Coordinates of C-alpha atoms in Angstrom, one line a residue:
M1 CA -55.6 -7.3 -12.2
Q2 CA -53.6 -10.8 -10.6
N3 CA -50.6 -8.4 -10.1
Q4 CA -52.8 -5.8 -8.0
M5 CA -54.3 -8.4 -6.2
M6 CA -50.4 -10.2 -5.3
Y7 CA -49.4 -6.7 -4.2
S8 CA -51.6 -6.4 -2.0
A9 CA -51.4 -9.8 -0.3
P10 CA -50.6 -9.4 4.0
Q11 CA -48.0 -12.4 3.9
R12 CA -44.8 -11.2 1.9
S13 CA -40.8 -12.6 2.6
L14 CA -38.4 -10.3 3.3
S15 CA -36.8 -11.0 0.0
N16 CA -40.3 -9.5 -1.4
R17 CA -40.3 -6.4 0.7
R18 CA -36.8 -5.7 -0.1
I19 CA -37.6 -5.7 -3.7
I20 CA -40.7 -3.3 -3.6
D21 CA -38.8 -0.9 -1.4
T22 CA -35.7 -0.5 -4.0
R23 CA -38.8 -0.2 -6.6
G24 CA -39.3 2.7 -4.2
Q25 CA -36.6 4.6 -4.0
S26 CA -33.4 3.7 -5.5
K27 CA -30.2 2.7 -3.4
R28 CA -26.2 4.0 -3.2
L29 CA -24.0 1.5 -3.9
Y30 CA -22.5 0.9 -0.7
Q31 CA -25.0 0.4 1.3
V32 CA -25.9 -3.2 -0.6
W33 CA -22.2 -4.4 -1.1
K34 CA -21.0 -7.8 -0.6
G35 CA -18.1 -7.3 1.5
G36 CA -17.8 -6.6 4.8
N37 CA -16.5 -3.5 5.2
R38 CA -17.8 -0.4 7.0
F39 CA -18.3 2.8 5.6
F40 CA -19.3 6.2 6.4
L41 CA -20.3 9.4 5.7
G42 CA -22.4 8.5 2.8
G43 CA -19.8 5.9 1.9
R44 CA -16.4 8.2 1.1
L45 CA -15.1 6.5 3.3
I46 CA -14.4 2.6 3.7
F47 CA -12.9 0.7 6.3
G48 CA -12.6 -3.4 7.0
P49 CA -14.8 -5.7 9.0
D50 CA -12.6 -5.4 11.6
V51 CA -12.7 -1.1 11.6
R52 CA -12.9 -1.3 15.5
S53 CA -9.2 -2.3 16.1
L54 CA -7.9 1.6 15.2
V55 CA -8.9 2.7 17.3
L56 CA -6.5 0.7 19.4
T57 CA -4.3 1.8 17.4
I58 CA -5.1 5.7 17.2
L59 CA -4.3 4.9 21.5
L60 CA -1.2 3.4 21.2
I61 CA 0.1 6.6 19.0
V62 CA -1.6 9.6 21.3
V63 CA -0.8 8.4 24.3
P64 CA 3.1 8.1 24.4
V65 CA 2.9 11.1 23.4
I66 CA 0.6 12.9 25.5
I67 CA 3.2 11.0 28.4
F68 CA 6.4 12.5 26.8
A69 CA 4.6 16.5 26.2
S70 CA 3.1 16.1 29.7
F71 CA 5.4 14.5 31.8
I72 CA 9.2 14.7 30.0
S73 CA 9.1 18.3 28.2
Q74 CA 8.7 21.1 31.4
R75 CA 12.4 19.7 32.2
L76 CA 13.2 19.9 28.2
I77 CA 12.0 23.1 28.2
N78 CA 14.7 24.7 30.3
E79 CA 17.8 22.3 29.7
F80 CA 17.8 24.0 26.1
Q81 CA 18.0 27.7 25.4
H82 CA 16.7 29.3 23.0
H83 CA 13.3 27.8 22.4
L84 CA 15.2 24.6 21.1
G85 CA 13.2 23.1 24.1
K86 CA 9.9 23.7 23.1
L87 CA 11.3 22.5 19.3
I88 CA 11.9 19.8 20.5
V89 CA 8.7 18.9 22.8
A90 CA 7.2 19.6 19.7
I91 CA 8.5 18.5 17.1
P92 CA 6.7 14.0 18.3
V93 CA 3.3 16.2 18.6
I94 CA 3.6 17.1 14.7
F95 CA 4.9 14.4 13.9
M96 CA 1.5 12.2 15.9
I97 CA -0.4 14.1 13.9
Y98 CA 1.8 13.4 10.9
V99 CA 1.2 9.7 11.7
L100 CA -2.6 9.4 12.2
C101 CA -3.1 11.8 8.8
I102 CA -1.1 8.9 7.2
L103 CA -3.0 5.9 8.8
F104 CA -6.8 7.4 7.8
L105 CA -5.2 7.3 4.6
T106 CA -4.3 3.5 4.3
S107 CA -7.6 2.5 6.7
G108 CA -10.3 4.3 4.9
R109 CA -9.8 4.1 1.8
D110 CA -10.4 1.1 -1.3
P111 CA -7.8 -0.4 -1.0
G112 CA -7.9 -1.5 -4.8
I113 CA -11.1 -3.8 -4.5
I114 CA -12.0 -5.6 -7.8
P115 CA -15.7 -5.6 -8.7
R116 CA -17.5 -8.6 -8.2
S117 CA -19.3 -10.6 -11.2
T118 CA -22.4 -11.2 -11.4
H119 CA -22.7 -14.6 -12.8
P120 CA -19.9 -16.5 -13.4
P121 CA -18.3 -16.8 -17.0
E122 CA -18.7 -19.3 -19.9
S123 CA -15.8 -21.7 -20.5
E124 CA -13.0 -20.2 -23.4
D125 CA -13.0 -23.5 -25.0
D126 CA -14.5 -24.1 -28.1
G127 CA -14.6 -27.6 -27.4
D128 CA -16.1 -28.1 -24.4
A129 CA -19.9 -28.3 -23.7
C130 CA -21.4 -24.6 -22.3
L131 CA -21.7 -23.6 -19.0
S132 CA -24.1 -25.9 -16.9
I133 CA -26.7 -23.9 -16.0
D134 CA -26.8 -25.5 -12.5
W135 CA -23.4 -24.0 -12.6
A136 CA -23.6 -22.3 -9.1
G137 CA -24.4 -25.1 -6.6
N138 CA -22.1 -27.8 -8.2
Q139 CA -19.1 -25.5 -7.9
G140 CA -16.2 -29.5 -8.3
P141 CA -14.6 -30.2 -11.1
T142 CA -17.6 -31.8 -13.1
S143 CA -17.6 -27.7 -13.7
S144 CA -16.7 -26.7 -17.8
L145 CA -14.2 -23.2 -16.2
P146 CA -10.9 -24.3 -15.3
P147 CA -9.4 -23.7 -12.1
T148 CA -6.8 -21.6 -13.9
K149 CA -6.0 -19.6 -16.9
D150 CA -2.6 -18.3 -18.9
V151 CA -1.9 -14.2 -19.0
L152 CA 1.0 -12.9 -20.4
V153 CA 3.1 -10.7 -17.7
N154 CA 6.5 -9.2 -19.2
G155 CA 6.9 -12.3 -21.1
M156 CA 6.3 -14.5 -19.0
V157 CA 3.3 -16.2 -18.5
V158 CA 1.7 -16.2 -15.4
K159 CA -1.9 -18.1 -13.6
V160 CA -4.7 -16.6 -12.3
K161 CA -7.2 -18.5 -10.6
Y162 CA -10.4 -18.0 -10.7
C163 CA -12.5 -16.6 -7.6
H164 CA -15.9 -18.8 -6.7
T165 CA -17.2 -15.9 -4.6
C166 CA -17.1 -13.1 -6.8
M167 CA -17.4 -15.1 -9.6
L168 CA -14.5 -14.4 -11.6
Y169 CA -10.7 -14.9 -12.7
R170 CA -8.8 -12.7 -10.6
P171 CA -5.9 -10.9 -12.5
P172 CA -2.3 -10.9 -12.0
R173 CA -1.2 -10.7 -8.4
C174 CA -4.8 -10.2 -6.7
S175 CA -6.2 -12.5 -3.8
H176 CA -9.3 -12.8 -2.3
C177 CA -8.8 -11.9 1.7
S178 CA -11.2 -14.0 3.6
I179 CA -11.9 -11.3 6.2
C180 CA -12.9 -8.4 3.9
N181 CA -14.8 -10.7 1.3
N182 CA -13.7 -9.1 -1.2
C183 CA -11.1 -9.8 -4.4
V184 CA -8.2 -7.0 -4.2
D185 CA -5.7 -6.2 -6.8
R186 CA -2.2 -6.4 -5.9
F187 CA -3.1 -8.1 -2.3
D188 CA -0.1 -7.6 0.0
H189 CA -1.9 -8.7 3.5
H190 CA -4.6 -8.0 6.0
C191 CA -3.8 -5.8 8.6
P192 CA -5.6 -5.4 11.7
W193 CA -3.6 -2.8 13.3
V194 CA -4.9 0.0 10.3
G195 CA -8.3 -2.8 10.1
Q196 CA -7.7 -2.6 6.2
C197 CA -6.9 -4.8 3.4
I198 CA -3.1 -3.4 1.7
G199 CA -3.0 -3.7 -1.6
K200 CA -2.8 -1.5 -4.6
R201 CA -4.0 1.8 -3.4
N202 CA -2.9 1.8 -0.4
Y203 CA 0.4 0.0 0.6
R204 CA 2.4 2.9 0.2
F205 CA 0.6 5.0 3.0
F206 CA 1.0 1.5 4.4
F207 CA 4.5 2.0 4.5
M208 CA 4.9 5.8 5.2
F209 CA 2.5 4.5 8.3
V210 CA 5.5 1.9 9.9
S211 CA 8.3 4.3 8.9
S212 CA 6.6 6.8 10.0
T213 CA 5.7 5.2 13.7
T214 CA 9.4 3.5 14.2
M215 CA 10.8 7.1 13.4
L216 CA 8.7 9.0 15.8
C217 CA 9.3 6.1 18.7
L218 CA 12.8 6.0 18.5
Y219 CA 12.4 10.2 19.2
I220 CA 10.9 9.5 22.3
F221 CA 13.1 6.5 22.7
A222 CA 16.3 9.2 22.2
F223 CA 15.1 11.9 24.5
C224 CA 14.2 9.9 27.3
W225 CA 17.6 8.5 27.7
V226 CA 18.9 12.3 27.2
N227 CA 16.5 13.1 30.0
I228 CA 17.7 11.0 32.2
K229 CA 21.1 11.9 31.4
K230 CA 20.0 15.3 33.0
I231 CA 19.0 14.2 35.4
M232 CA 22.0 11.8 36.4
D233 CA 24.0 14.9 35.6
A234 CA 21.7 17.9 37.5
Y235 CA 21.9 15.6 40.7
Q236 CA 24.6 12.9 40.8
C237 CA 22.8 9.9 40.5
N238 CA 23.3 6.3 39.0
L239 CA 20.9 5.2 36.5
W240 CA 18.8 3.9 38.9
R241 CA 17.8 6.9 41.4
A242 CA 17.4 8.6 38.2
F243 CA 15.1 6.4 37.1
L244 CA 12.8 6.7 40.2
K245 CA 12.7 10.7 40.1
T246 CA 11.3 10.2 36.4
P247 CA 9.3 7.2 36.4
M248 CA 8.1 7.7 32.7
S249 CA 11.2 8.1 31.2
A250 CA 11.6 4.3 32.1
V251 CA 8.3 3.3 30.8
L252 CA 8.6 5.4 27.6
I253 CA 12.1 3.8 27.0
I254 CA 10.9 0.4 27.8
Y255 CA 7.6 0.8 25.6
T256 CA 9.5 2.3 22.5
F257 CA 11.8 -0.3 22.8
I258 CA 9.5 -3.0 22.0
A259 CA 7.4 -1.1 19.2
A260 CA 10.6 0.0 17.8
W261 CA 11.4 -3.5 16.9
F262 CA 7.9 -4.5 16.8
V263 CA 7.2 -1.4 13.7
G264 CA 10.7 -0.7 12.5
G265 CA 11.4 -5.2 11.5
L266 CA 7.7 -4.1 10.1
T267 CA 9.5 -1.2 7.8
A268 CA 13.2 -3.5 6.9
F269 CA 10.5 -6.2 5.8
H270 CA 9.1 -4.1 3.8
I271 CA 11.9 -2.0 2.4
Y272 CA 12.7 -5.7 0.9
L273 CA 10.1 -6.6 -0.6
I274 CA 10.0 -2.7 -2.9
S275 CA 13.5 -3.6 -3.7
T276 CA 12.6 -7.0 -4.8
N277 CA 8.4 -6.0 -5.5
Q278 CA 7.2 -8.8 -3.7
T279 CA 4.0 -8.9 -1.6
T280 CA 3.8 -10.4 2.0
Y281 CA 1.5 -12.5 0.6
E282 CA 3.8 -13.9 -2.2
N283 CA 6.6 -13.8 0.0
F284 CA 4.9 -16.1 2.5
R285 CA 3.8 -18.6 -0.1
F286 CA 7.1 -18.8 -2.0
R287 CA 5.7 -17.9 -4.3
Y288 CA 9.1 -17.4 -6.4
E289 CA 11.1 -19.5 -4.3
G290 CA 13.4 -21.0 -7.4
K291 CA 12.2 -18.5 -10.1
V292 CA 12.1 -15.4 -12.0
N293 CA 10.1 -12.8 -10.7
P294 CA 8.2 -11.1 -13.4
Y295 CA 7.6 -8.1 -11.7
D296 CA 10.4 -7.7 -11.1
L297 CA 12.7 -4.7 -12.4
G298 CA 15.2 -4.0 -10.5
W299 CA 15.3 -2.6 -7.5
A300 CA 15.9 1.3 -8.3
K301 CA 12.4 0.3 -10.8
N302 CA 10.6 -1.3 -8.0
I303 CA 11.1 1.8 -5.8
R304 CA 10.1 4.2 -8.4
E305 CA 6.7 2.0 -8.9
I306 CA 5.8 2.3 -5.5
F307 CA 6.6 5.8 -4.3
C308 CA 6.4 7.7 -7.9
S309 CA 3.5 5.8 -9.9
R310 CA 0.7 6.9 -9.8
I311 CA -2.4 5.8 -7.5
P312 CA -4.9 4.1 -9.5
S313 CA -8.6 5.1 -9.5
S314 CA -10.8 3.1 -7.6
H315 CA -12.5 0.3 -10.2
N316 CA -15.6 1.5 -7.4
N317 CA -18.3 4.3 -7.4
F318 CA -19.9 3.1 -3.5
R319 CA -22.0 6.5 -4.1
A320 CA -23.5 5.9 -7.3
R321 CA -27.0 4.8 -7.2
V322 CA -28.1 1.9 -7.5
N323 CA -30.6 2.5 -10.7
E324 CA -31.6 1.1 -13.3
D325 CA -28.8 1.5 -15.2
F326 CA -26.6 -0.5 -13.0
A327 CA -29.5 -3.0 -13.2
S328 CA -28.8 -3.0 -16.9
S329 CA -25.1 -3.3 -16.6
T330 CA -25.6 -6.3 -14.0
A331 CA -28.0 -8.2 -15.4
S332 CA -29.8 -8.9 -18.9
L333 CA -33.4 -7.3 -17.4
P334 CA -36.4 -5.8 -20.2
R335 CA -35.3 -1.8 -19.7
G336 CA -37.1 -0.4 -16.6
H337 CA -36.7 -2.7 -14.5
V338 CA -33.9 -3.1 -11.2
L339 CA -32.2 -5.6 -10.0
S340 CA -31.3 -3.9 -6.5
P341 CA -27.9 -6.1 -5.4
E342 CA -30.1 -6.3 -2.7
I343 CA -31.7 -9.4 -4.0
A344 CA -28.8 -10.5 -5.4
K345 CA -27.1 -10.7 -1.9
A346 CA -30.0 -11.6 0.1
S347 CA -31.0 -14.8 -2.7
L348 CA -28.1 -14.8 -5.4
T349 CA -24.7 -15.3 -3.0
I350 CA -22.2 -17.8 -3.5
D351 CA -19.6 -18.5 -1.5
M352 CA -17.2 -21.1 -1.7
G353 CA -16.3 -21.0 1.8
S354 CA -19.7 -20.4 3.3
K355 CA -23.3 -22.3 2.8
R356 CA -25.1 -21.7 0.5
Q357 CA -28.0 -20.0 0.8
A358 CA -31.3 -20.8 -1.6
V359 CA -34.1 -19.4 -2.2
A360 CA -37.5 -21.7 -2.1
A361 CA -39.0 -21.8 -5.4
D362 CA -42.5 -20.5 -4.4
E363 CA -41.0 -17.7 -3.5
F364 CA -38.8 -17.1 -6.1
E365 CA -41.5 -17.2 -8.5
D366 CA -44.3 -14.6 -5.8
I367 CA -40.7 -12.3 -6.4
Q368 CA -40.6 -12.8 -10.3
N369 CA -44.5 -12.0 -10.4
Q370 CA -44.0 -8.8 -9.0
I371 CA -40.4 -7.3 -10.8
G372 CA -42.5 -8.7 -13.8
L373 CA -38.8 -10.1 -15.0
E374 CA -38.8 -11.9 -18.0
R375 CA -36.8 -14.4 -20.0
S376 CA -33.5 -13.1 -20.9
R377 CA -30.5 -14.9 -22.8
S378 CA -26.9 -12.4 -22.6
Q379 CA -23.6 -14.2 -24.4
A380 CA -21.0 -13.6 -21.8
R381 CA -18.0 -11.8 -23.1
H382 CA -14.7 -13.2 -24.1
S383 CA -12.2 -11.4 -21.8
N384 CA -8.8 -10.4 -23.1
W385 CA -6.1 -12.4 -21.4
V386 CA -3.8 -8.8 -21.6
Q387 CA -2.5 -7.2 -18.0
K388 CA -4.4 -4.1 -18.1
G389 CA -7.3 -5.3 -19.9
N390 CA -10.7 -5.4 -18.7
W391 CA -11.4 -8.2 -15.7
E392 CA -15.4 -7.4 -15.8
I393 CA -17.4 -10.2 -16.8
M394 CA -20.6 -10.1 -18.4
P395 CA -23.9 -10.8 -16.6
D396 CA -26.0 -13.8 -18.0
M397 CA -29.0 -14.2 -16.8
Q398 CA -29.9 -17.3 -18.4
A399 CA -28.5 -19.6 -14.9
L400 CA -30.6 -17.6 -12.8
P401 CA -34.1 -20.4 -13.4
S402 CA -31.5 -23.3 -12.2
E403 CA -30.1 -21.0 -9.0
F404 CA -33.3 -21.9 -7.3
G405 CA -34.0 -24.9 -8.9
M406 CA -36.6 -23.8 -11.1
E407 CA -37.6 -25.3 -14.5
H408 CA -38.4 -23.5 -17.7
K409 CA -41.9 -24.3 -17.5
G410 CA -42.5 -22.2 -14.6
F411 CA -41.2 -19.0 -16.8
T412 CA -43.6 -20.1 -19.6
D413 CA -46.3 -20.1 -17.8
R414 CA -46.3 -17.0 -17.0
E415 CA -45.4 -15.3 -19.8
K416 CA -48.7 -16.7 -20.9
I417 CA -50.5 -15.6 -18.3
S418 CA -48.8 -12.1 -19.1
H419 CA -49.5 -12.3 -22.9

């Protein structure tokens, strides 16, 4: 009866309304995702938070091809016989479509996001004390969790760091992107031109994009000079007069020259990274300066690893329903109760680089009455630290009261009332 009266209260907080809405209808994972990603088509496409920059990139690719096809093509079609001129004009248009498809595959897919844990793992050192229940409020040196762990990779010891935002030990070569707010497997860099992180699942397409764009720029650059040469021969004029007769050719020559230096230099740099099996992040931080790279298998095997290996499946199913099964896999709740990740996002967000958002104790008590949350304990599984192990951390809701500054007494009293 008390629960019914509480549900009919006219004043409800934002967190309470979210709980009631979640109980009434399930949501999909992308709707409650904590990262800064943008989702389209019902979670089928995932972009970075700076997806708008993708429009500028598309314009920088499409506009020069349109200018080439509109202002340069007519003379080339007339100069070359046997439909060769039409083929010369058609090639950059087809190539442009190919580049846009590769760009779409780079920016519109999961780059290799590692799922977050809902609770910090317990310390694996048997000599240490148990993890303090107010660990989340004291993310300092007093925590019993070591900041790094040693992992064996190809017979060499590699240190992996603990991520305070995702509350897990990152897999080898994984890093947290501050822009997308996700841990990304084999993190290379965040590219603003494609509006997405570059990681294990889209690095191949990123390299294909920059290399294809380089070839497209060189193609237009070369045939603009061919057009200039044809005008100089036809009118018996110098280079300056030829530029005046076809100013768009001059514009495209300057534009593609600058663009080719940019994307061409990027292509050459990534050829070096691929041949030595490095990432941009590792190279810029001199990760293997004076050290042996444990991932370097020789240039032939390194290239084969990037282009001939199978792209791993995504760790996340963004269209999955946030239902009872999902809740039970992320929190120790009684059967029949659902803990929406939206609630976790509203009240349990713990970011190392941002201020911790607390929820008042009385609001938290009201939430517990409405969803009937009972005390539960769950043992966090100790991970087996191998190169391709299971990196997910089982949650422990024991620390939930301390996150909100609650005492166990309040929960005990509620259990007595409910009984």
